[in-house]
Coordinates of C-alpha atoms and ligand atoms in Angstrom, one line a residue:
M564 CA 3.7 56.9 -153.6
A565 CA 0.8 57.3 -156.0
M566 CA -1.8 58.5 -153.5
C567 CA 0.6 60.6 -151.5
S568 CA -1.0 64.0 -151.8
R569 CA -4.3 62.6 -150.4
F570 CA -2.9 60.0 -148.2
C571 CA 0.0 61.9 -146.5
P572 CA -1.6 63.9 -143.7
P573 CA 0.1 67.2 -142.9
V574 CA 2.1 67.0 -139.7
P575 CA -0.2 68.6 -137.1
T576 CA 1.4 71.8 -135.7
Q577 CA 0.7 70.9 -132.2
F578 CA 3.2 68.0 -132.3
R579 CA 6.5 69.5 -131.3
R580 CA 9.6 67.5 -132.3
R581 CA 12.9 67.7 -130.6
P582 CA 15.8 65.7 -132.1
I583 CA 17.4 63.9 -129.1
S584 CA 20.1 61.6 -130.5
C585 CA 22.0 60.4 -133.6
F586 CA 24.0 57.2 -133.5
P587 CA 24.9 54.2 -135.6
I588 CA 22.6 51.2 -136.2
S589 CA 25.1 48.5 -136.6
S590 CA 28.8 47.9 -137.1
Q591 CA 28.0 46.9 -140.7
S592 CA 26.0 49.9 -141.7
L593 CA 26.9 53.1 -139.9
V594 CA 23.7 54.8 -141.0
S595 CA 22.8 57.5 -138.6
F596 CA 19.2 58.4 -137.9
K597 CA 17.3 60.8 -135.8
C598 CA 14.8 60.0 -133.2
F599 CA 12.3 62.5 -131.9
S600 CA 10.8 63.2 -128.6
V601 CA 7.2 64.0 -129.5
Q602 CA 4.8 65.8 -127.2
P603 CA 1.2 65.7 -128.4
S604 CA -0.5 68.6 -126.7
S605 CA -4.1 68.3 -127.8
S606 CA -6.4 66.2 -129.9
T607 CA -6.0 66.6 -133.7
P608 CA -8.8 68.1 -135.7
K609 CA -10.4 65.7 -138.1
D610 CA -9.7 67.8 -141.2
E611 CA -5.9 67.6 -140.5
L612 CA -5.9 63.8 -140.8
P613 CA -7.6 62.8 -144.0
A614 CA -6.2 59.3 -144.4
R615 CA -8.3 56.3 -143.9
I616 CA -6.7 54.1 -141.2
G617 CA -7.2 50.4 -140.7
F618 CA -6.5 48.6 -137.4
L619 CA -6.2 44.9 -137.2
G620 CA -5.9 43.2 -133.7
L621 CA -7.7 44.7 -130.8
G622 CA -6.2 43.1 -127.7
I623 CA -4.6 44.7 -124.7
M624 CA -2.5 47.0 -126.9
G625 CA -4.5 47.3 -130.1
S626 CA -7.7 48.5 -128.5
P627 CA -6.3 51.6 -126.7
M628 CA -4.1 52.4 -129.7
A629 CA -7.1 52.4 -132.1
Q630 CA -9.1 54.3 -129.6
N631 CA -6.5 57.0 -129.4
L632 CA -6.6 57.3 -133.2
I633 CA -10.4 57.6 -133.2
K634 CA -10.4 60.1 -130.3
A635 CA -7.9 62.2 -132.3
G636 CA -10.4 62.4 -135.2
C637 CA -9.0 59.8 -137.5
D638 CA -11.2 57.8 -139.9
V639 CA -10.6 54.3 -138.5
T640 CA -11.8 50.9 -139.7
V641 CA -11.3 48.0 -137.4
W642 CA -11.1 44.2 -137.5
N643 CA -10.5 41.6 -134.8
R644 CA -10.6 37.8 -134.9
T645 CA -13.0 37.9 -131.9
K646 CA -15.6 40.4 -133.3
S647 CA -17.0 41.5 -129.9
K648 CA -13.7 43.3 -129.2
C649 CA -14.6 45.7 -132.1
D650 CA -17.9 46.8 -130.5
P651 CA -16.5 49.4 -128.0
L652 CA -14.5 51.0 -130.9
I653 CA -17.5 51.0 -133.2
S654 CA -19.4 52.8 -130.5
L655 CA -16.7 55.4 -130.5
G656 CA -17.2 55.9 -134.3
A657 CA -15.0 53.3 -135.9
K658 CA -16.1 51.4 -139.1
Y659 CA -16.0 47.7 -139.2
K660 CA -15.0 45.2 -142.0
S661 CA -15.3 41.5 -141.7
S662 CA -11.7 40.5 -142.8
P663 CA -8.2 42.0 -142.8
E664 CA -8.4 42.0 -146.7
E665 CA -11.5 44.2 -146.7
V666 CA -9.9 46.6 -144.1
A667 CA -6.8 46.9 -146.2
A668 CA -8.8 47.4 -149.4
S669 CA -10.8 50.2 -147.9
C670 CA -7.9 52.0 -146.1
D671 CA -4.8 54.0 -147.0
V672 CA -2.6 52.9 -144.1
T673 CA -3.4 49.7 -142.1
F674 CA -1.9 49.0 -138.7
A675 CA -1.7 45.4 -137.3
M676 CA -1.2 44.6 -133.6
L677 CA -1.1 40.8 -133.3
A678 CA 0.0 38.3 -130.7
D679 CA 3.0 36.6 -132.2
P680 CA 4.7 35.6 -135.5
E681 CA 2.0 33.0 -136.4
S682 CA -0.9 35.4 -136.0
A683 CA 1.0 38.3 -137.7
I684 CA 1.7 36.1 -140.7
E685 CA -1.9 34.7 -140.8
V686 CA -3.5 38.2 -140.7
A687 CA -1.1 39.7 -143.3
C688 CA -0.6 36.8 -145.7
G689 CA -3.3 34.2 -145.0
N690 CA -6.7 33.6 -146.6
H691 CA -8.5 37.0 -146.8
G692 CA -5.4 38.5 -145.2
A693 CA -4.4 42.1 -145.5
A694 CA -2.1 41.5 -148.4
G695 CA -5.1 40.6 -150.6
G696 CA -6.4 44.2 -150.1
M697 CA -3.1 45.9 -150.7
S698 CA -2.1 47.8 -153.8
P699 CA 0.3 50.6 -154.9
G700 CA -0.4 53.8 -152.8
K701 CA -1.3 51.9 -149.7
G702 CA 0.8 51.1 -146.6
Y703 CA 1.0 48.3 -144.0
V704 CA 2.4 49.1 -140.6
D705 CA 2.9 46.0 -138.4
V706 CA 3.3 47.0 -134.7
S707 CA 3.3 43.5 -133.3
T708 CA 6.4 42.1 -131.6
V709 CA 7.8 39.4 -134.0
D710 CA 11.2 38.2 -135.1
V711 CA 13.2 39.3 -138.1
P712 CA 12.3 36.4 -140.5
T713 CA 8.6 37.0 -139.8
S714 CA 8.8 40.7 -140.5
T715 CA 10.9 40.0 -143.6
L716 CA 8.3 37.5 -144.9
I717 CA 5.4 39.9 -144.3
S718 CA 7.3 42.7 -145.9
S719 CA 7.9 40.6 -149.1
R720 CA 4.3 39.7 -149.4
I721 CA 3.0 43.2 -148.8
K722 CA 5.6 44.7 -151.2
S723 CA 4.7 42.2 -153.9
T724 CA 1.4 44.0 -154.2
G725 CA 3.1 47.4 -154.8
A726 CA 2.2 48.6 -151.3
L727 CA 4.7 49.9 -148.8
Y728 CA 5.7 48.2 -145.5
L729 CA 6.9 49.5 -142.1
E730 CA 7.6 47.4 -139.0
A731 CA 7.0 49.4 -135.9
P732 CA 7.0 47.3 -132.7
V733 CA 6.3 49.3 -129.6
S734 CA 8.1 49.6 -126.3
G735 CA 5.6 50.4 -123.5
S736 CA 2.7 48.5 -122.1
K737 CA -1.0 48.8 -121.5
K738 CA -0.9 52.2 -119.7
P739 CA 1.5 53.9 -122.1
A740 CA -0.8 52.6 -124.9
E741 CA -3.8 54.1 -123.2
D742 CA -2.0 57.4 -122.6
G743 CA -0.5 57.7 -126.1
Q744 CA 3.0 57.3 -124.7
L745 CA 4.4 54.4 -126.7
I746 CA 7.9 54.3 -128.2
F747 CA 7.9 53.1 -131.8
L748 CA 10.9 51.2 -133.1
T749 CA 10.4 51.4 -136.9
A750 CA 12.2 50.1 -140.0
G751 CA 11.3 49.6 -143.6
D752 CA 10.0 52.0 -146.2
K753 CA 11.1 55.5 -145.2
S754 CA 8.2 57.2 -147.1
L755 CA 5.7 55.1 -145.2
Y756 CA 7.4 56.1 -142.0
E757 CA 7.0 59.7 -142.9
T758 CA 3.3 59.2 -143.9
A759 CA 2.6 57.2 -140.7
A760 CA 4.5 59.6 -138.4
P761 CA 1.5 61.8 -137.4
F762 CA -0.4 58.6 -136.5
L763 CA 2.5 57.2 -134.6
D764 CA 2.7 60.6 -132.7
I765 CA -1.0 60.2 -131.7
M766 CA -0.2 56.8 -130.2
G767 CA 3.3 57.4 -128.9
K768 CA 5.7 59.7 -127.3
S769 CA 8.7 59.0 -129.5
R770 CA 9.8 57.1 -132.6
F771 CA 13.0 55.7 -133.9
Y772 CA 13.6 55.0 -137.6
L773 CA 16.2 52.2 -137.7
G774 CA 16.7 51.6 -141.5
D775 CA 16.1 48.2 -143.1
V776 CA 13.3 45.8 -142.3
G777 CA 14.4 43.6 -139.3
N778 CA 16.2 46.4 -137.4
G779 CA 13.0 47.4 -135.6
A780 CA 12.1 43.8 -134.8
A781 CA 15.6 43.1 -133.5
M782 CA 15.7 46.2 -131.4
K783 CA 12.4 45.3 -129.8
L784 CA 13.6 41.8 -129.0
V785 CA 16.8 43.0 -127.4
V786 CA 14.8 45.4 -125.2
N787 CA 12.4 42.7 -124.2
M788 CA 15.2 40.2 -123.6
I789 CA 16.7 42.6 -121.1
M790 CA 13.3 43.3 -119.5
G791 CA 12.5 39.6 -119.1
S792 CA 15.8 39.0 -117.4
M793 CA 15.4 42.0 -115.2
M794 CA 12.0 40.8 -114.0
A795 CA 13.3 37.3 -113.3
S796 CA 16.2 38.7 -111.3
F797 CA 13.9 41.1 -109.4
S798 CA 11.7 38.1 -108.5
E799 CA 14.6 36.3 -107.1
G800 CA 15.6 39.3 -105.0
L801 CA 12.1 39.8 -103.6
L802 CA 11.8 36.1 -102.5
L803 CA 15.3 36.0 -101.1
S804 CA 14.7 39.2 -99.1
E805 CA 11.6 37.6 -97.6
K806 CA 13.3 34.3 -96.8
V807 CA 16.0 36.0 -94.8
G808 CA 13.5 38.0 -92.8
L809 CA 13.5 41.3 -94.6
D810 CA 10.4 43.1 -95.8
P811 CA 10.2 42.9 -99.6
S812 CA 8.2 46.2 -99.7
I813 CA 11.2 47.9 -98.2
L814 CA 13.5 46.3 -100.8
V815 CA 11.3 47.8 -103.5
E816 CA 11.7 51.2 -101.8
V817 CA 15.5 50.8 -101.4
I818 CA 15.8 49.9 -105.1
S819 CA 13.7 52.8 -106.2
Q820 CA 16.1 55.3 -104.6
G821 CA 19.3 53.8 -106.0
A822 CA 21.2 53.3 -109.3
I823 CA 19.3 50.2 -110.3
S824 CA 15.9 51.9 -109.9
S825 CA 13.5 51.3 -112.7
P826 CA 9.9 52.3 -113.3
M827 CA 9.1 48.6 -113.9
Y828 CA 10.3 47.7 -110.4
S829 CA 8.4 50.5 -108.8
M830 CA 5.2 49.8 -110.7
K831 CA 5.2 46.0 -110.4
G832 CA 6.9 45.5 -107.1
P833 CA 4.1 46.5 -104.7
S834 CA 1.6 44.1 -106.4
M835 CA 4.2 41.3 -106.7
V836 CA 4.7 41.5 -102.9
Q837 CA 1.0 40.9 -102.6
S838 CA 1.0 38.0 -105.1
L839 CA -1.2 40.1 -107.5
Y840 CA -0.5 40.2 -111.2
P841 CA -3.1 42.3 -113.0
T842 CA -2.3 41.7 -116.7
A843 CA -0.7 44.5 -118.6
F844 CA 1.9 42.4 -120.5
P845 CA 0.9 38.8 -120.7
L846 CA 3.5 36.4 -119.4
K847 CA 3.1 34.2 -122.6
H848 CA 4.2 37.2 -124.7
Q849 CA 7.2 37.8 -122.6
Q850 CA 8.2 34.2 -123.0
K851 CA 7.6 34.4 -126.7
D852 CA 9.9 37.5 -126.8
L853 CA 12.7 35.7 -124.9
R854 CA 12.3 32.7 -127.2
L855 CA 12.6 35.0 -130.3
A856 CA 15.5 36.9 -128.7
L857 CA 17.4 33.7 -128.1
G858 CA 16.8 32.8 -131.7
L859 CA 18.2 36.2 -132.7
A860 CA 21.3 35.6 -130.5
E861 CA 21.8 32.2 -131.9
S862 CA 21.7 33.6 -135.5
V863 CA 24.9 35.6 -134.7
S864 CA 26.4 33.2 -132.2
Q865 CA 26.1 35.7 -129.3
P866 CA 26.1 34.0 -125.9
T867 CA 23.0 35.0 -123.8
P868 CA 23.1 32.7 -120.7
I869 CA 21.2 35.1 -118.5
A870 CA 18.3 35.4 -120.9
A871 CA 18.4 31.6 -121.5
A872 CA 18.0 31.0 -117.8
A873 CA 15.2 33.6 -117.5
N874 CA 13.4 31.9 -120.5
E875 CA 13.4 28.6 -118.6
L876 CA 11.7 30.3 -115.7
Y877 CA 8.9 31.8 -117.9
K878 CA 8.4 28.4 -119.4
V879 CA 7.9 26.9 -116.0
A880 CA 5.4 29.7 -115.2
K881 CA 3.5 29.0 -118.4
S882 CA 3.4 25.3 -117.5
R883 CA 1.8 26.3 -114.2
G884 CA -1.1 28.1 -115.9
L885 CA 0.2 31.6 -115.6
S886 CA 0.3 32.4 -119.4
N887 CA -2.4 35.1 -119.3
Q888 CA -1.3 36.7 -116.0
D889 CA 1.1 39.7 -116.1
F890 CA 4.7 38.7 -116.8
S891 CA 5.5 39.7 -113.2
A892 CA 3.8 36.4 -112.2
V893 CA 7.1 34.7 -113.2
I894 CA 7.9 35.1 -109.5
E895 CA 5.3 32.3 -108.8
A896 CA 7.5 29.8 -110.7
L897 CA 10.3 30.5 -108.1
K898 CA 8.0 30.1 -105.2
V899 CA 6.8 26.7 -106.3
K900 CA 10.4 25.6 -106.9
L901 CA 11.4 26.7 -103.4
E902 CA 8.5 24.9 -101.8
Q903 CA 9.3 21.7 -103.7
E904 CA 12.9 21.9 -102.4
K905 CA 11.8 21.9 -98.7
Ligands
NDP1660 N1 0.7 44.0 -123.6 C1 1.9 44.7 -123.6 O1 2.3 45.3 -122.6 C2 2.7 44.8 -124.9 C3 2.5 43.9 -125.9 N2 3.3 44.0 -127.0 C4 3.2 43.1 -128.1 O2 2.1 43.5 -128.8 C5 1.4 42.4 -129.4 C6 0.0 42.3 -128.9 O3 0.0 42.3 -127.5 P1 -1.3 42.3 -126.6 O4 -2.3 43.3 -127.2 O5 -0.8 42.5 -125.2 O6 -1.8 40.9 -126.8 P2 -3.3 40.3 -126.6 O7 -3.1 38.8 -126.4 O8 -4.1 41.1 -125.7 O9 -3.9 40.4 -128.1 C7 -3.5 39.7 -129.2 C8 -4.3 40.0 -130.4 O10 -3.9 39.1 -131.5 C9 -5.0 38.5 -132.0 N3 -4.8 37.1 -132.4 C10 -4.1 36.1 -131.8 N4 -4.0 35.0 -132.5 C11 -4.6 35.3 -133.7 C12 -4.8 34.6 -134.9 N5 -4.4 33.3 -135.1 N6 -5.5 35.2 -135.9 C13 -5.9 36.5 -135.8 N7 -5.7 37.2 -134.7 C14 -5.1 36.7 -133.6 C15 -6.0 38.5 -130.8 O11 -7.3 38.3 -131.3 P3 -8.5 37.7 -130.3 O12 -9.0 38.9 -129.6 O13 -9.5 37.1 -131.2 O14 -7.9 36.7 -129.4 C16 -5.8 39.9 -130.3 O15 -6.4 40.8 -131.1 C17 2.2 41.2 -129.0 O16 3.1 40.9 -130.1 C18 3.0 41.6 -127.8 O17 4.2 40.9 -127.6 C19 4.3 45.0 -127.1 C20 4.4 45.9 -126.1 C21 3.7 45.9 -124.9
LIG1661 O1 6.6 44.4 -124.7 C1 6.3 44.9 -123.6 C2 6.6 46.2 -123.1 O2 6.3 46.5 -122.0 O3 7.3 47.0 -123.9

């Protein structure tokens, strides 16, 4: 990479890395990779992070991620379709540019955290999109959850400019984003992965490098397919327990102590019992991820009947106006159904 000596930040010494696993990516390519457990211990001095970082998309996830970069002393330039969401970050010291193209032109590495495939393509490849500001020596890191064809398309467009591309969708929601505890599922240009690693370590607790473009997107969709089905199943259990006269709060407690315990159930269960769904992961995005995961399964003829059924439930929830509630609001779709059956 032409600008590497200026643009590659040294890995801050306070980030301690511990290899935790090594396993194959797929049956076709038995490429092993390391993942790291990363424990940022303090904020990073400005002079250790000389790169200019762009951040496009300041929603529930993008805002705290960009904020963590700024707080760590990075030189951050932001853009968001709704400009007002840039203001709190500008107050913290971020610069502002009025298009993704201008951000990319003025930065070394540009991150993008957009809603879905359509917006990710628009921001990367559309009019005044980031690709217009890309050139050799720069890098584009898309951390949105999209499908493999979308990431492949964006990769081609970015790489046609001579720049590098990394997909890096995240596992972890609003709170992990605020706490710098995300899990990055990366794939694409290895040298950009290495360049971006110190920044990923500011925003996250671990990172996986999965090889070719598409593997990060696919991994994220599989994880979220499981998550969406788990939440649908949990919802059924809560409602069934109540219908047979049990206390659903006690069900949450019982589950938390056994083999099917999950932080997700413990975190979301108490508010679901009260019919409260403060948005961390919008339901519309969970349905999008199930839809994309089902497309992925279709592409390899893998039966996924549980996920298909869960997807239908999220679609019902969307049609009932719950798109912008937390995805745990999927339980409401079952409540309505049961009432109609009476
Ligand atoms: N929330 C969560 O818990 C997690 C979310 N994700 C994934 O991260 C991504 C972002 O999620 P989240 O931050 O929650 O979503 P939000 O809905 O809060 O933010 C979406 C962002 O995309 C922008 N956007 C949407 N459409 C367009 C468009 N056509 N052109 C330009 N910008 C657009 C929005 O801009 P504007 O402000 O103008 O609307 C906003 O910045 C999604 O892919 C999601 O699946 C991954 C892990 C966890
Ligand atoms: O994509 C959502 C998450 O919680 O991870």
